[in-house]
Coordinates of C-alpha atoms in Angstrom, one line a residue:
M65 CA 12.5 -1.6 50.5
A66 CA 10.5 -3.3 47.9
S67 CA 11.5 -2.3 44.3
I68 CA 9.0 -0.8 42.1
D69 CA 9.0 -4.1 39.7
D70 CA 8.3 -6.2 42.8
L71 CA 5.1 -4.0 43.7
F72 CA 3.8 -4.6 40.1
R73 CA 4.8 -8.1 40.2
K74 CA 3.4 -9.3 43.8
P75 CA -0.1 -8.4 44.7
I76 CA -0.7 -6.3 47.7
A77 CA -2.3 -8.0 50.5
L78 CA -5.2 -5.7 51.2
P79 CA -7.5 -6.5 54.4
K80 CA -10.7 -7.9 53.6
R81 CA -14.2 -7.3 54.8
K82 CA -15.8 -10.7 55.6
L83 CA -19.4 -10.8 54.3
E84 CA -21.4 -12.6 57.2
D85 CA -24.0 -14.9 56.5
P86 CA -27.6 -13.0 56.7
T87 CA -28.8 -16.0 58.5
K88 CA -26.4 -16.3 61.6
A89 CA -28.0 -13.7 63.4
F90 CA -31.4 -15.4 62.9
S91 CA -29.9 -19.1 64.5
N92 CA -27.8 -17.3 67.3
A93 CA -31.2 -15.4 68.5
L94 CA -33.3 -18.9 67.8
S95 CA -30.8 -21.0 70.0
N96 CA -30.6 -18.0 72.9
K97 CA -34.6 -18.3 73.1
S98 CA -34.7 -21.9 72.9
A99 CA -32.2 -22.2 76.1
K100 CA -34.0 -19.7 78.0
L101 CA -37.7 -21.1 77.2
A102 CA -36.2 -24.9 78.4
E103 CA -35.4 -23.2 81.5
G104 CA -38.5 -22.1 82.1
S105 CA -37.6 -18.4 82.2
S106 CA -38.6 -15.3 80.3
P107 CA -36.8 -11.9 80.0
R108 CA -39.7 -11.1 82.7
S109 CA -39.2 -13.9 84.8
S110 CA -37.3 -13.4 88.5
T111 CA -34.5 -14.7 90.1
N112 CA -36.0 -17.5 92.4
G113 CA -37.4 -18.9 89.3
S114 CA -34.4 -19.4 87.9
Q115 CA -32.9 -20.9 91.3
D116 CA -35.7 -23.3 91.6
A117 CA -35.3 -24.4 87.9
T118 CA -31.2 -25.3 88.7
A119 CA -32.0 -27.1 92.1
S120 CA -34.7 -29.6 90.3
N121 CA -31.9 -30.7 87.8
G122 CA -29.5 -32.4 90.1
S123 CA -26.4 -31.7 91.8
N124 CA -24.3 -30.6 88.9
G125 CA -26.0 -27.2 88.8
R126 CA -25.8 -27.0 85.0
A127 CA -28.9 -25.2 83.3
A128 CA -30.6 -27.4 81.2
S129 CA -30.9 -26.4 77.2
V130 CA -32.3 -28.2 74.4
E131 CA -29.4 -30.1 73.6
D132 CA -29.8 -32.2 77.1
E133 CA -33.3 -33.4 75.8
P134 CA -33.6 -36.8 74.9
L135 CA -34.7 -37.4 71.3
D136 CA -35.8 -40.6 69.9
D137 CA -35.8 -39.4 66.4
Q138 CA -33.1 -37.0 65.3
D139 CA -34.6 -36.6 61.4
A140 CA -38.0 -35.5 63.0
V141 CA -36.6 -32.4 64.1
E142 CA -35.8 -29.2 62.0
A143 CA -33.4 -26.4 63.1
G144 CA -32.9 -23.1 62.0
P145 CA -35.5 -20.8 59.8
S146 CA -38.1 -22.7 58.2
R147 CA -38.6 -23.2 54.4
P148 CA -40.6 -20.9 52.4
S149 CA -44.0 -21.8 51.0
Q150 CA -43.6 -24.0 47.7
G151 CA -44.5 -21.9 44.6
V152 CA -43.2 -18.5 46.1
E153 CA -40.3 -17.1 44.6
D154 CA -38.1 -13.8 45.2
D155 CA -38.3 -11.9 41.8
A156 CA -35.1 -10.0 42.5
G157 CA -33.1 -12.4 44.5
D158 CA -32.7 -10.2 47.2
D159 CA -34.6 -9.2 50.4
E160 CA -37.3 -6.6 51.0
E161 CA -35.0 -3.7 50.8
G162 CA -32.8 -4.5 47.6
R163 CA -29.7 -5.2 49.5
F164 CA -28.4 -8.7 48.8
F165 CA -28.4 -10.7 46.2
G166 CA -27.1 -14.4 45.6
G167 CA -23.5 -14.6 46.8
G168 CA -23.7 -11.7 49.3
V169 CA -23.4 -8.8 47.1
T170 CA -25.5 -5.5 46.8
K171 CA -27.4 -4.6 43.7
Q172 CA -24.9 -1.6 42.9
E173 CA -21.9 -4.1 43.1
R174 CA -23.6 -6.4 40.7
E175 CA -24.2 -3.8 38.2
V176 CA -20.6 -2.9 38.1
I177 CA -19.5 -6.3 37.7
D178 CA -22.0 -6.9 34.5
Y179 CA -20.5 -3.5 33.0
I180 CA -17.0 -5.2 33.4
D181 CA -18.0 -8.4 32.1
K182 CA -19.6 -6.5 29.0
N183 CA -16.5 -4.3 28.5
E184 CA -14.4 -7.5 28.6
S185 CA -16.4 -9.6 26.1
G186 CA -16.7 -6.6 24.0
E187 CA -20.4 -6.2 24.3
L188 CA -19.5 -3.0 24.7
E189 CA -18.8 -0.9 22.4
E190 CA -16.0 2.1 22.9
K191 CA -16.6 5.3 21.3
I192 CA -13.9 6.2 19.2
D193 CA -13.9 10.2 19.1
A194 CA -11.6 13.1 19.9
A195 CA -11.9 12.2 23.6
W196 CA -10.6 8.6 23.3
L197 CA -7.7 9.9 20.5
R198 CA -6.6 12.2 23.4
R199 CA -6.6 9.5 25.8
T200 CA -5.2 7.4 23.9
A201 CA -2.8 9.7 22.9
I202 CA -1.8 10.3 26.7
N203 CA -1.6 6.7 27.4
F204 CA 0.8 6.6 24.4
E205 CA 3.3 9.0 25.4
R206 CA 3.3 7.7 28.7
K207 CA 4.2 4.3 27.5
I208 CA 6.9 5.7 25.8
N209 CA 8.4 7.9 28.5
K210 CA 8.3 5.2 30.6
N211 CA 9.9 2.7 28.8
A212 CA 12.9 5.6 27.7
E213 CA 13.2 6.0 31.8
L214 CA 13.5 2.3 32.3
R215 CA 15.8 1.9 29.8
A216 CA 18.3 4.5 30.8
K217 CA 17.9 3.4 34.2
Y218 CA 18.4 -0.5 33.5
E219 CA 20.6 -0.4 30.5
S220 CA 22.1 -3.5 31.6
E221 CA 19.3 -5.2 33.2
P222 CA 16.7 -6.1 29.7
M223 CA 14.4 -7.6 32.2
K224 CA 13.6 -4.6 33.9
F225 CA 12.2 -2.9 31.1
V226 CA 10.9 -5.8 29.2
G227 CA 7.6 -5.1 30.7
S228 CA 7.3 -1.9 29.6
E229 CA 8.0 -2.4 26.0
A230 CA 5.3 -4.9 25.7
D231 CA 3.1 -2.4 27.0
L232 CA 4.5 0.2 24.5
D233 CA 3.7 -2.7 21.6
A234 CA 0.1 -3.2 22.7
E235 CA -0.4 0.7 22.8
I236 CA 1.1 1.1 19.3
K237 CA -1.3 -2.0 18.0
G238 CA -4.0 -0.2 19.8
L239 CA -3.5 2.8 17.8
S240 CA -4.4 0.9 14.4
L241 CA -8.0 1.8 15.0
L242 CA -7.3 4.9 13.8
S243 CA -7.6 4.1 10.4
E244 CA -10.9 3.3 10.2
H245 CA -11.7 6.9 11.5
G246 CA -10.0 9.5 8.8
E247 CA -11.6 12.4 10.6
L248 CA -9.3 12.5 13.5
Y249 CA -6.2 12.3 11.3
A250 CA -6.2 16.1 11.7
E251 CA -6.3 15.8 15.7
F252 CA -3.8 13.3 16.0
V253 CA -1.3 15.4 13.7
K254 CA -2.5 18.2 16.0
I255 CA -1.5 16.7 19.2
G256 CA 1.8 15.7 18.2
S257 CA 1.5 12.2 18.2
V258 CA 2.8 11.7 15.1
G259 CA 6.0 13.2 15.4
S260 CA 6.4 10.6 18.5
L261 CA 5.1 7.6 16.4
V262 CA 7.8 8.5 13.4
G263 CA 10.2 8.7 16.7
I264 CA 9.5 5.0 17.5
L265 CA 11.1 3.8 14.3
A266 CA 14.7 4.7 16.1
H267 CA 13.8 2.4 19.3
E268 CA 16.6 0.1 20.1
N269 CA 14.3 -2.9 19.7
T270 CA 13.5 -3.2 16.4
D271 CA 10.5 -5.4 17.1
I272 CA 8.8 -2.0 18.4
A273 CA 9.8 -0.4 15.3
I274 CA 8.5 -2.8 13.2
S275 CA 5.3 -2.6 14.8
A276 CA 5.2 1.1 14.0
C277 CA 6.0 0.3 10.5
E278 CA 2.8 -1.7 10.4
L279 CA 0.8 0.8 11.9
L280 CA 2.0 3.6 9.7
A281 CA 1.3 1.1 6.4
E282 CA -2.2 0.9 7.6
L283 CA -2.6 4.8 8.4
T284 CA -1.6 5.7 5.1
D285 CA -3.4 2.5 3.0
E286 CA -5.7 3.3 0.3
D287 CA -8.2 1.1 1.9
S288 CA -8.1 3.2 5.3
A289 CA -11.3 5.6 5.7
T290 CA -10.2 8.6 5.0
T291 CA -10.8 11.4 2.1
E292 CA -7.9 12.7 0.3
E293 CA -7.7 15.9 2.2
Q294 CA -7.1 13.9 5.2
W295 CA -4.7 11.5 3.8
N296 CA -2.7 14.5 2.9
I297 CA -2.6 15.8 6.1
L298 CA -1.2 12.8 7.5
V299 CA 1.2 12.0 4.9
K300 CA 2.6 15.7 4.9
A301 CA 3.2 15.5 8.4
L302 CA 4.7 12.1 8.8
I303 CA 7.3 13.5 5.7
K304 CA 7.9 16.7 7.5
A305 CA 8.9 14.2 10.6
D306 CA 11.5 12.5 8.4
V307 CA 9.8 9.4 8.0
V308 CA 11.5 8.4 5.2
D309 CA 14.9 8.8 6.5
L310 CA 13.9 6.5 9.4
L311 CA 12.0 3.9 7.2
T312 CA 15.8 4.2 5.3
S313 CA 17.9 3.1 8.5
N314 CA 15.7 0.4 9.5
L315 CA 16.1 -1.1 6.2
S316 CA 19.9 -1.2 7.0
R317 CA 19.5 -2.8 10.4
L318 CA 16.8 -5.4 9.6
D319 CA 18.1 -9.0 8.9
E320 CA 15.6 -10.8 6.3
S321 CA 16.8 -14.1 7.7
S322 CA 14.3 -13.4 10.4
E323 CA 10.6 -13.7 10.0
T324 CA 10.0 -11.2 12.0
D325 CA 12.4 -9.0 10.3
R326 CA 11.5 -9.7 6.9
A327 CA 7.8 -8.7 7.6
G328 CA 9.0 -5.5 9.0
V329 CA 11.1 -4.8 5.5
Y330 CA 7.5 -5.8 3.8
H331 CA 5.8 -3.0 6.1
I332 CA 8.4 -0.1 5.3
L333 CA 8.5 -0.9 1.7
N334 CA 4.3 -0.7 1.6
V335 CA 4.5 2.7 3.7
L336 CA 6.7 3.9 0.7
E337 CA 4.6 2.8 -2.0
N338 CA 1.6 3.9 0.1
I339 CA 3.3 7.6 0.0
M340 CA 4.2 7.7 -3.8
S341 CA 0.8 7.2 -4.5
D342 CA 0.8 10.8 -4.4
T343 CA 3.5 11.6 -6.9
D344 CA 4.2 14.7 -5.8
N345 CA 6.1 12.4 -2.8
L346 CA 8.4 10.8 -5.4
E347 CA 11.4 13.3 -5.0
V348 CA 11.3 13.3 -1.5
V349 CA 11.9 9.4 -1.5
G350 CA 14.2 9.5 -4.5
A351 CA 16.3 12.1 -3.0
N352 CA 17.3 9.6 -0.4
N353 CA 20.2 8.3 -1.8
A354 CA 20.7 5.7 0.8
M355 CA 17.3 4.5 -0.2
L356 CA 17.8 4.4 -3.9
E357 CA 21.0 2.4 -3.0
W358 CA 19.2 -0.3 -0.9
L359 CA 16.5 -0.8 -3.5
L360 CA 19.3 -1.5 -6.1
S361 CA 21.1 -3.9 -3.8
R362 CA 18.0 -5.5 -3.0
I363 CA 16.9 -6.3 -6.6
K364 CA 20.2 -7.9 -7.0
K365 CA 20.1 -9.8 -4.1
P366 CA 18.7 -13.4 -4.2
D367 CA 16.7 -14.7 -2.1
P368 CA 18.1 -18.6 -1.4
D369 CA 14.8 -20.2 -0.2
A370 CA 12.2 -18.5 -2.5
R371 CA 11.4 -19.7 -6.1
A372 CA 13.7 -19.0 -8.7
K373 CA 15.3 -16.9 -6.2
V374 CA 12.9 -14.2 -6.1
G375 CA 10.9 -13.7 -2.8
Q376 CA 8.3 -11.3 -2.1
N377 CA 10.5 -8.6 -0.8
R378 CA 12.8 -8.7 -3.8
Q379 CA 9.9 -8.4 -6.0
Y380 CA 8.6 -5.7 -4.2
A381 CA 12.0 -3.8 -4.0
A382 CA 11.7 -3.6 -7.9
E383 CA 8.1 -2.3 -7.8
I384 CA 9.0 0.7 -5.5
L385 CA 12.2 1.1 -7.7
A386 CA 9.8 1.2 -10.8
I387 CA 7.4 3.5 -9.0
L388 CA 9.9 6.0 -8.2
L389 CA 11.3 6.2 -11.8
Q390 CA 8.1 6.6 -13.5
S391 CA 7.5 10.1 -14.2
N392 CA 10.3 11.8 -12.1
K393 CA 13.6 12.7 -14.4
R394 CA 15.9 13.5 -11.4
N395 CA 15.4 9.9 -9.9
R396 CA 16.3 8.4 -13.3
D397 CA 19.6 10.5 -13.3
R398 CA 20.3 9.5 -9.7
L399 CA 19.6 5.9 -10.8
A400 CA 22.0 6.1 -13.9
Q401 CA 24.7 7.8 -11.7
K402 CA 24.7 4.9 -9.3
E403 CA 25.2 2.4 -12.2
G404 CA 21.4 1.6 -11.9
V405 CA 21.1 0.8 -15.8
D406 CA 24.0 -1.7 -16.0
A407 CA 22.3 -3.6 -13.2
L408 CA 19.0 -3.8 -14.8
L409 CA 20.6 -4.8 -18.0
E410 CA 22.2 -7.3 -16.2
L411 CA 19.1 -8.4 -14.3
V412 CA 16.7 -8.6 -17.7
S413 CA 19.3 -10.4 -19.3
A414 CA 18.3 -13.4 -17.8
Y415 CA 14.9 -13.7 -19.5
R416 CA 16.5 -13.4 -23.3
K417 CA 15.6 -16.9 -23.8
R418 CA 13.8 -18.2 -20.6
D419 CA 10.4 -16.7 -19.4
P420 CA 9.5 -16.8 -15.6
E421 CA 7.2 -19.0 -14.3
K422 CA 3.3 -17.6 -14.9
D423 CA 1.9 -15.8 -11.6
S424 CA 4.6 -16.0 -9.9
D425 CA 6.8 -13.6 -7.8
E426 CA 9.5 -13.8 -10.5
E427 CA 6.9 -13.3 -13.3
E428 CA 5.9 -9.8 -11.4
F429 CA 9.8 -9.2 -11.0
A430 CA 10.5 -9.5 -14.2
E431 CA 7.9 -7.0 -15.2
N432 CA 9.2 -4.5 -12.8
L433 CA 12.7 -4.6 -14.0
F434 CA 11.7 -3.7 -17.5
D435 CA 9.5 -1.1 -16.4
C436 CA 12.6 0.5 -14.8
L437 CA 14.8 0.1 -18.1
A438 CA 11.8 1.4 -20.1
C439 CA 11.4 4.8 -17.7
A440 CA 15.0 5.2 -17.2
V441 CA 16.2 5.2 -20.9
E442 CA 14.0 8.0 -21.7
E443 CA 16.9 10.7 -20.2
R444 CA 19.9 11.6 -22.0
F445 CA 22.2 10.1 -19.0
A446 CA 20.5 6.9 -18.8
G447 CA 20.3 6.6 -22.9
E448 CA 24.0 7.1 -22.9
K449 CA 24.4 4.5 -20.1
F450 CA 21.9 1.9 -22.0
V451 CA 23.8 2.5 -25.2
E452 CA 27.3 1.8 -23.3
G453 CA 26.0 -1.5 -22.0
E454 CA 25.0 -3.0 -25.0
G455 CA 21.4 -2.5 -24.2
V456 CA 19.9 -2.2 -27.9
E457 CA 22.1 -5.3 -29.0
L458 CA 20.3 -7.3 -25.9
C459 CA 16.8 -5.9 -26.8
L460 CA 17.4 -7.2 -30.3
I461 CA 18.5 -10.5 -29.3
M462 CA 15.4 -10.7 -27.1
L463 CA 13.4 -9.3 -30.3
R464 CA 14.3 -12.4 -32.0
E465 CA 14.7 -15.1 -29.2
G466 CA 12.7 -14.2 -26.3
R467 CA 9.4 -14.8 -25.5
L468 CA 7.9 -13.0 -22.5
A469 CA 11.0 -10.6 -23.1
K470 CA 9.9 -9.8 -26.8
A471 CA 7.3 -7.3 -25.9
R472 CA 8.7 -5.8 -23.2
A473 CA 12.3 -5.4 -25.0
L474 CA 10.1 -3.7 -27.9
R475 CA 8.9 -1.5 -25.3
V476 CA 12.4 -0.8 -24.1
L477 CA 13.6 0.4 -27.4
D478 CA 10.8 2.4 -28.3
H479 CA 11.4 4.4 -25.0
A480 CA 14.7 4.8 -25.9
L481 CA 14.5 5.8 -29.3
S482 CA 12.3 8.6 -28.4
G483 CA 14.4 9.8 -25.4
G484 CA 17.3 12.7 -24.4
N485 CA 19.3 9.9 -26.5
A486 CA 17.5 8.9 -29.4
T487 CA 19.9 10.0 -32.2
T488 CA 22.9 7.8 -30.7
V489 CA 20.3 4.9 -29.9
S490 CA 18.8 4.9 -33.6
I491 CA 22.4 4.9 -34.9
R492 CA 23.0 2.2 -33.1
L493 CA 19.9 0.0 -33.6
V494 CA 20.8 0.5 -37.7
D495 CA 24.5 -0.5 -37.0
A496 CA 23.4 -3.8 -34.8
A497 CA 21.3 -5.0 -37.9
G498 CA 18.1 -3.9 -36.1
L499 CA 16.2 -3.1 -39.4
K500 CA 15.5 -6.2 -40.4
T501 CA 14.0 -7.1 -37.1
I502 CA 11.8 -4.1 -36.8
F503 CA 10.6 -4.4 -40.6
G504 CA 10.3 -8.2 -40.2
M505 CA 7.9 -7.4 -37.3
L506 CA 6.1 -4.8 -39.2
M507 CA 5.1 -6.9 -42.1
K508 CA 3.8 -9.7 -39.3
G509 CA 1.8 -7.0 -38.0
H510 CA -1.9 -8.6 -38.5
K511 CA -0.5 -11.6 -36.2
M512 CA 0.6 -9.5 -33.2
E513 CA -1.1 -7.9 -30.2
R514 CA -2.1 -4.2 -30.9
S515 CA 0.5 -2.9 -28.4
L516 CA 3.7 -4.6 -30.2
V517 CA 2.2 -2.6 -33.7
E518 CA 2.0 0.4 -31.8
H519 CA 5.7 0.3 -30.2
I520 CA 7.0 -0.8 -34.0
I521 CA 5.2 2.0 -35.4
G522 CA 7.0 4.4 -32.5
I523 CA 10.0 3.0 -33.6
L524 CA 10.1 3.7 -36.9
A525 CA 8.7 7.5 -36.6
S526 CA 11.9 7.8 -34.5
L527 CA 14.0 6.2 -36.7
L528 CA 12.9 8.7 -39.6
R529 CA 13.0 11.7 -37.2
Y530 CA 16.2 11.3 -35.5
L531 CA 18.6 9.8 -38.0
P532 CA 20.9 12.4 -39.4
G533 CA 20.2 13.4 -43.2
G534 CA 22.2 11.7 -45.4
S535 CA 23.9 9.6 -43.0
A536 CA 24.5 5.9 -44.4
Q537 CA 21.9 4.6 -41.6
R538 CA 19.5 6.8 -43.2
I539 CA 19.6 6.0 -46.5
R540 CA 19.5 2.0 -45.3
T541 CA 16.4 2.6 -43.2
L542 CA 14.9 4.8 -46.3
A543 CA 15.8 1.8 -48.7
K544 CA 14.0 -0.9 -46.8
F545 CA 10.7 1.3 -46.9
V546 CA 10.6 1.1 -50.5
E547 CA 12.2 -2.3 -51.4
N548 CA 9.9 -4.9 -52.7
D549 CA 7.9 -2.7 -54.6
Y550 CA 7.1 -0.3 -51.3
E551 CA 5.3 -3.5 -49.2
K552 CA 6.2 -1.8 -46.1
I553 CA 4.4 1.6 -46.9
T554 CA 1.5 -0.4 -48.4
K555 CA 1.5 -2.2 -45.0
L556 CA 1.4 1.1 -43.3
V557 CA -1.3 2.6 -45.3
E558 CA -3.4 -0.7 -44.5
L559 CA -2.6 0.0 -40.6
R560 CA -3.6 3.4 -41.1
R561 CA -7.3 2.4 -42.5
E562 CA -7.4 0.1 -39.1
Y563 CA -6.8 2.6 -36.6
K564 CA -9.0 5.3 -38.7
A565 CA -12.0 3.4 -38.8
R566 CA -11.7 2.8 -34.4
L567 CA -10.8 6.0 -34.1
S568 CA -13.9 7.2 -35.9
K569 CA -16.4 4.8 -34.1
A570 CA -14.9 6.8 -31.1
D571 CA -15.5 10.0 -32.5
A572 CA -19.0 9.4 -33.6
D573 CA -19.9 8.0 -30.0
I574 CA -18.4 11.4 -28.6
R575 CA -20.2 13.6 -30.9
R576 CA -23.4 11.5 -29.7
E577 CA -22.7 12.4 -26.2
R578 CA -22.0 15.9 -26.7
E579 CA -25.1 16.7 -28.2
G580 CA -27.4 18.9 -25.8
L581 CA -24.7 19.5 -23.5
S582 CA -23.8 23.0 -22.8
K583 CA -20.1 24.5 -23.5
A584 CA -19.4 24.3 -19.7
Q585 CA -20.1 20.7 -19.3
A586 CA -18.4 19.6 -22.7
E587 CA -15.3 21.4 -21.3
E588 CA -15.6 19.3 -18.1
R589 CA -15.4 16.1 -20.1
A590 CA -12.9 17.2 -22.4
D591 CA -10.1 15.2 -20.6
E592 CA -12.6 12.0 -20.6
W593 CA -13.1 12.2 -24.5
L594 CA -9.2 12.8 -25.5
S595 CA -8.5 9.5 -23.4
R596 CA -11.1 7.6 -25.1
R597 CA -9.6 8.7 -28.4
L598 CA -5.9 7.8 -27.3
D599 CA -7.5 4.3 -26.5
A600 CA -9.0 4.2 -29.8
G601 CA -5.5 4.9 -31.5
L602 CA -5.1 8.7 -31.8
F603 CA -1.5 8.6 -31.0
T604 CA -0.6 5.5 -33.2
L605 CA -2.5 7.1 -36.4
Q606 CA -0.7 10.3 -36.1
A607 CA 2.4 8.2 -36.3
I608 CA 1.6 6.4 -39.2
E609 CA 0.7 9.6 -41.3
L610 CA 3.9 10.8 -39.6
I611 CA 6.1 7.9 -41.3
L612 CA 4.1 8.5 -44.5
S613 CA 4.8 11.9 -44.7
W614 CA 8.3 11.2 -44.4
M615 CA 8.3 9.2 -47.0
V616 CA 6.9 11.4 -49.2
A617 CA 9.0 14.3 -48.6
E618 CA 12.0 11.8 -49.0
D619 CA 11.1 9.6 -52.0
N620 CA 9.4 10.7 -55.0
G621 CA 8.4 7.2 -55.7
A622 CA 7.0 6.5 -52.3
R623 CA 5.0 9.9 -53.0
Q624 CA 3.5 8.7 -55.8
T625 CA 2.4 5.3 -54.0
I626 CA 1.2 6.8 -50.9
T627 CA -0.9 9.2 -53.2
I628 CA -2.6 6.2 -55.1
L629 CA -3.4 4.4 -52.0
L630 CA -4.6 7.1 -50.0
G631 CA -7.5 7.6 -52.4
E632 CA -9.3 10.7 -53.3
D633 CA -8.3 13.1 -50.9
G634 CA -4.4 11.8 -51.6
L635 CA -2.0 14.1 -49.7
K636 CA -4.4 16.4 -48.1
V637 CA -5.2 13.4 -45.6
L638 CA -1.8 13.8 -44.4
E639 CA -1.8 17.8 -44.5
R640 CA -4.7 17.7 -42.4
S641 CA -3.0 15.7 -39.8
L642 CA 0.3 17.2 -39.8
K643 CA -1.6 20.7 -39.0
D644 CA -3.6 19.0 -36.2
Q645 CA -0.7 18.0 -34.5
L646 CA 1.2 21.4 -35.0
E647 CA -2.1 22.9 -33.1
G648 CA -2.2 20.5 -30.8
M649 CA 1.3 21.1 -29.2
D650 CA 1.7 23.0 -26.0
P651 CA 3.5 26.5 -26.9
G652 CA 5.4 26.3 -23.6
G653 CA 7.0 22.9 -24.2
G654 CA 10.8 23.5 -24.4
D655 CA 13.2 22.9 -26.6
E656 CA 12.0 19.5 -27.5
A657 CA 8.5 20.6 -28.2
K658 CA 10.0 23.7 -30.0
A659 CA 12.2 20.9 -32.3
T660 CA 8.7 19.1 -33.0
E661 CA 7.2 22.1 -34.6
E662 CA 9.8 22.8 -36.8
M663 CA 9.8 19.5 -38.2
L664 CA 5.9 19.4 -39.0
E665 CA 6.3 22.8 -40.4
A666 CA 8.6 21.4 -42.4
L667 CA 6.5 18.4 -43.4
I668 CA 3.5 20.3 -44.0
L669 CA 5.6 22.3 -47.0
C670 CA 6.9 19.2 -48.8
V671 CA 3.0 17.5 -48.3
E672 CA 2.0 20.8 -49.7
S673 CA 4.2 21.3 -52.4

């Protein structure tokens, strides 16, 4: 008995109906008629007539035929039907009843053939709608079930199920059309195909799993033709189907020495990035310990064949890690618990004196490493690890000797000095002789990028806030402000004028836009206007005024200098600024916000007196 595979591989010999030549019957009739005419008979002739004709032909008794007639010129005789007259052509190419076309096919058959040809050549467009999705989903399920059945039945004979895997792979790729039709995402989830697609990630054949990853990347991509609501419906269904766990398990089994597997890792990271574009999903991905461990190990693993040993996937892993840490405290704590801060410090130390090649994967890799570090050190536990790992000292070395790393190291220090472990970091910075470096950069402010100046202002404000009162480190810091005839304070007042002028221009533009708007319309644009004020330097201006207020409170000589430098309004300028900052505080901000309120109230009293 033939196997199923044999039946599929060998064409079945079906009986063929031979189409007869439509001229054959006409030719046969003509031949018979010619023979009878040669005999002198007709359908109506008598038997006797036939006998006489036979006798006259001689003794052989054979009836005379056309073939027996001697022909002097064979070319002069035409056989068969006569030619059609010149200039006459059958428009339809068929007979009077429309039964036959050239090649012996009927009109209906020709229409079917034309339809198939158009479909194969792509001229015939398939309608992508709910009906198409249901048909495709049914075929998808059938291919999954058939492959699973054959794999279970012929576990040790791969050749017997390899064909079903090729069919399944083609079916997965065919679903990519769905990315252009976001209106079908809800139906795709409703009919249960999301669970089946995610389940494919666990397929024994990694090529099949990689195809599923590629499809998921397309469906969740920001360029897919979806609305936010449609995208959310799909992503929530994917998370519910444990897509993160299955993606992580694939990362551990793919071998990046293979080009196919390397592409698979890229698609997995792409899916994770797409999912985390909604910050609500950061916790879902970060809570997967295996995922976080893989990312940390991957950024530490050099790519031997890549330039500077940083390939696309190593860079991408650093980017995913940076996204995870951006605005999620728990993920930052998880990183610190896995010795992630030490790993990051070790990796960024390579850029103390060396810059990565411009516009390369390594440059983006380095940027992402510094982003990870800046985010992590805002938390208390990670800040402690940063100090223990001599992160403050490393950043100061980069400020003195680095080039590209200088701006990034300054940003890391700014975040660490305003984070949960700010007091310890502040003390360590002073003890590590960091004041000379920071104040030296302040005095060169006009030669630096605006972002560098703003980080320096942030660091100075944090030092005055977090260094313990009466400590040696605080006294050394205050001494730096007043040395050389208060030149640092003079520089800060100059910077305040620059930022005040920039902010005043933005405020004037906003006032013009506000004119004629109703209260409701103004409220709608409030966030936009605040963003523009921040871009103009509102936060830095407030930080400068906070530093000046601290110096008014700490040193009488600084108080007199600042009063003179600020002009007619004197200290009233600082008082108004401190009150504005106090009014802008979020009443439910927690312990940190409460401490900030108390500091502002104390400074207001000092400035008023």
